[in-house]
Amino acid sequence: KVRFTPPVIDISNTIAIFGNKVAVISSKKEGFGFVVESEDYASTMRVFYDLLWNISKPYGEMTEWFE
């Protein structure tokens, strides 16, 4: 599934959570990436993911943001 965050939320990095690791990859413009291996950090990032998922909307339901 794909969902879109509200326009006021600008996340320019890619973040991937896998097991106890979190990878952060910058925009092409800045060109960096790193992996953090930490169960606590991965757990925290999963909470942020869930929060963002819950306020995001599927493609067809985002029209009210632009009215």
XYZ file of N, CA and C in Angstrom:
201
model
N 0.836 -1.181 0.000
C 0.000 0.000 0.000
C 0.880 1.243 0.000
N 0.344 2.300 -0.586
C 1.043 3.581 -0.629
C 0.126 4.637 -0.037
N 0.690 5.484 0.792
C -0.050 6.606 1.363
C 0.815 7.851 1.232
N 0.177 9.010 1.276
C 0.868 10.280 1.112
C 0.683 11.119 2.363
N 1.784 11.713 2.839
C 1.712 12.567 4.023
C 1.114 13.913 3.634
N 0.541 14.624 4.605
C 0.030 15.963 4.324
C 1.141 16.858 3.775
N 0.782 17.832 2.939
C 1.792 18.698 2.314
C 2.684 19.443 3.298
N 2.227 19.677 4.515
C 3.047 20.412 5.486
C 4.182 19.564 6.048
N 4.177 18.274 5.764
C 5.240 17.382 6.246
C 6.179 17.100 5.087
N 7.401 17.590 5.196
C 8.399 17.419 4.138
C 9.521 16.529 4.660
N 9.570 15.318 4.166
C 10.631 14.379 4.551
C 11.450 14.108 3.299
N 12.640 14.688 3.232
C 13.441 14.578 2.014
C 14.375 13.379 2.013
N 14.483 12.679 3.123
C 15.337 11.492 3.189
C 14.496 10.227 3.050
N 15.161 9.169 2.648
C 14.537 7.849 2.654
C 14.967 7.148 3.929
N 14.018 6.560 4.618
C 14.313 5.853 5.860
C 13.770 4.442 5.735
N 14.630 3.467 5.985
C 14.229 2.054 5.935
C 14.523 1.414 7.285
N 13.542 0.691 7.805
C 13.695 0.024 9.091
C 13.658 -1.479 8.825
N 14.693 -2.179 9.285
C 14.734 -3.629 9.089
C 15.390 -4.254 10.301
N 14.584 -5.025 11.036
C 15.091 -5.629 12.259
C 15.490 -4.548 13.246
N 16.724 -4.620 13.733
C 17.208 -3.615 14.684
C 18.087 -2.570 13.992
N 17.923 -2.433 12.675
C 18.724 -1.475 11.911
C 17.815 -0.451 11.231
N 18.319 0.778 11.172
C 17.618 1.855 10.482
C 18.603 2.476 9.498
N 18.232 2.489 8.222
C 19.063 3.113 7.194
C 18.456 4.461 6.836
N 19.295 5.477 6.758
C 18.877 6.812 6.342
C 19.677 7.153 5.097
N 18.960 7.510 4.040
C 19.604 7.844 2.770
C 19.141 9.240 2.384
N 20.087 10.124 2.176
C 19.766 11.517 1.873
C 19.269 11.665 0.444
N 18.887 12.886 0.139
C 18.528 13.213 -1.228
C 19.776 13.102 -2.112
N 19.566 12.994 -3.400
C 20.699 12.922 -4.339
C 21.574 14.171 -4.225
N 20.949 15.291 -3.924
C 21.672 16.565 -3.804
C 22.740 16.515 -2.709
N 22.417 15.921 -1.568
C 23.373 15.889 -0.459
C 24.256 14.651 -0.471
N 23.766 13.545 -0.945
C 24.574 12.362 -1.177
C 25.221 11.685 0.023
N 24.461 11.344 1.044
C 25.022 10.573 2.147
C 24.029 9.510 2.596
N 24.519 8.571 3.342
C 23.664 7.545 3.925
C 24.379 6.930 5.112
N 23.590 6.368 6.013
C 24.180 5.677 7.157
C 23.180 4.671 7.710
N 23.699 3.720 8.456
C 22.871 2.706 9.106
C 23.154 2.760 10.598
N 22.098 2.784 11.386
C 22.209 2.735 12.842
C 21.690 1.370 13.282
N 22.505 0.652 14.031
C 22.084 -0.640 14.555
C 21.773 -0.467 16.036
N 20.472 -0.409 16.332
C 20.028 -0.174 17.711
C 18.568 -0.580 17.817
N 18.259 -1.491 18.705
C 16.871 -1.914 18.893
C 16.015 -0.741 19.377
N 16.547 0.075 20.292
C 15.794 1.232 20.783
C 15.491 2.224 19.663
N 16.482 2.530 18.844
C 16.276 3.485 17.749
C 15.301 2.920 16.720
N 15.453 1.650 16.384
C 14.538 1.022 15.423
C 13.108 1.049 15.959
N 12.942 0.777 17.235
C 11.618 0.810 17.850
C 11.026 2.217 17.801
N 11.837 3.228 18.094
C 11.384 4.613 18.029
C 10.969 4.989 16.613
N 11.765 4.587 15.636
C 11.450 4.914 14.248
C 10.173 4.208 13.789
N 9.905 3.012 14.308
C 8.645 2.322 13.987
C 7.450 3.106 14.533
N 7.599 3.706 15.706
C 6.530 4.549 16.266
C 6.287 5.740 15.341
N 7.363 6.407 14.893
C 7.208 7.523 13.956
C 6.536 7.068 12.666
N 6.928 5.905 12.164
C 6.312 5.361 10.948
C 4.806 5.190 11.151
N 4.422 4.576 12.267
C 2.997 4.358 12.542
C 2.240 5.682 12.656
N 2.836 6.669 13.318
C 2.191 7.983 13.429
C 1.985 8.615 12.052
N 3.026 8.579 11.221
C 2.907 9.138 9.875
C 1.893 8.373 9.034
N 1.893 7.062 9.145
C 0.950 6.239 8.380
C -0.484 6.622 8.747
N -0.725 6.828 10.030
C -2.081 7.114 10.488
C -2.595 8.492 10.083
N -1.712 9.457 9.829
C -2.182 10.767 9.377
C -2.090 10.913 7.860
N -1.545 9.924 7.189
C -1.413 9.953 5.733
C -2.670 9.384 5.089
N -2.812 9.639 3.786
C -4.013 9.196 3.080
C -3.643 8.521 1.766
N -4.508 7.592 1.334
C -4.317 7.012 0.003
C -4.496 8.098 -1.068
N -3.992 7.850 -2.248
C -3.988 8.833 -3.332
C -5.353 9.481 -3.557
N -6.390 8.725 -3.672
C -7.709 9.262 -4.002
C -8.361 10.067 -2.899
N -7.830 10.029 -1.691
C -8.462 10.710 -0.561
C -7.739 11.992 -0.138
N -6.758 12.450 -0.908
C -5.984 13.607 -0.478
C -6.484 14.926 -1.053
N -7.585 14.919 -1.788
C -8.057 16.146 -2.424
C -8.414 17.234 -1.432
N -8.905 16.874 -0.244
C -9.296 17.890 0.746
C -8.110 18.728 1.225
N -6.889 18.217 1.098
C -5.720 18.984 1.487
C -5.500 20.194 0.591
N -6.059 20.128 -0.607
C -5.783 21.175 -1.593
C -6.995 22.070 -1.846
N -8.019 21.955 -1.032
C -9.220 22.787 -1.212
C -9.091 24.101 -0.500
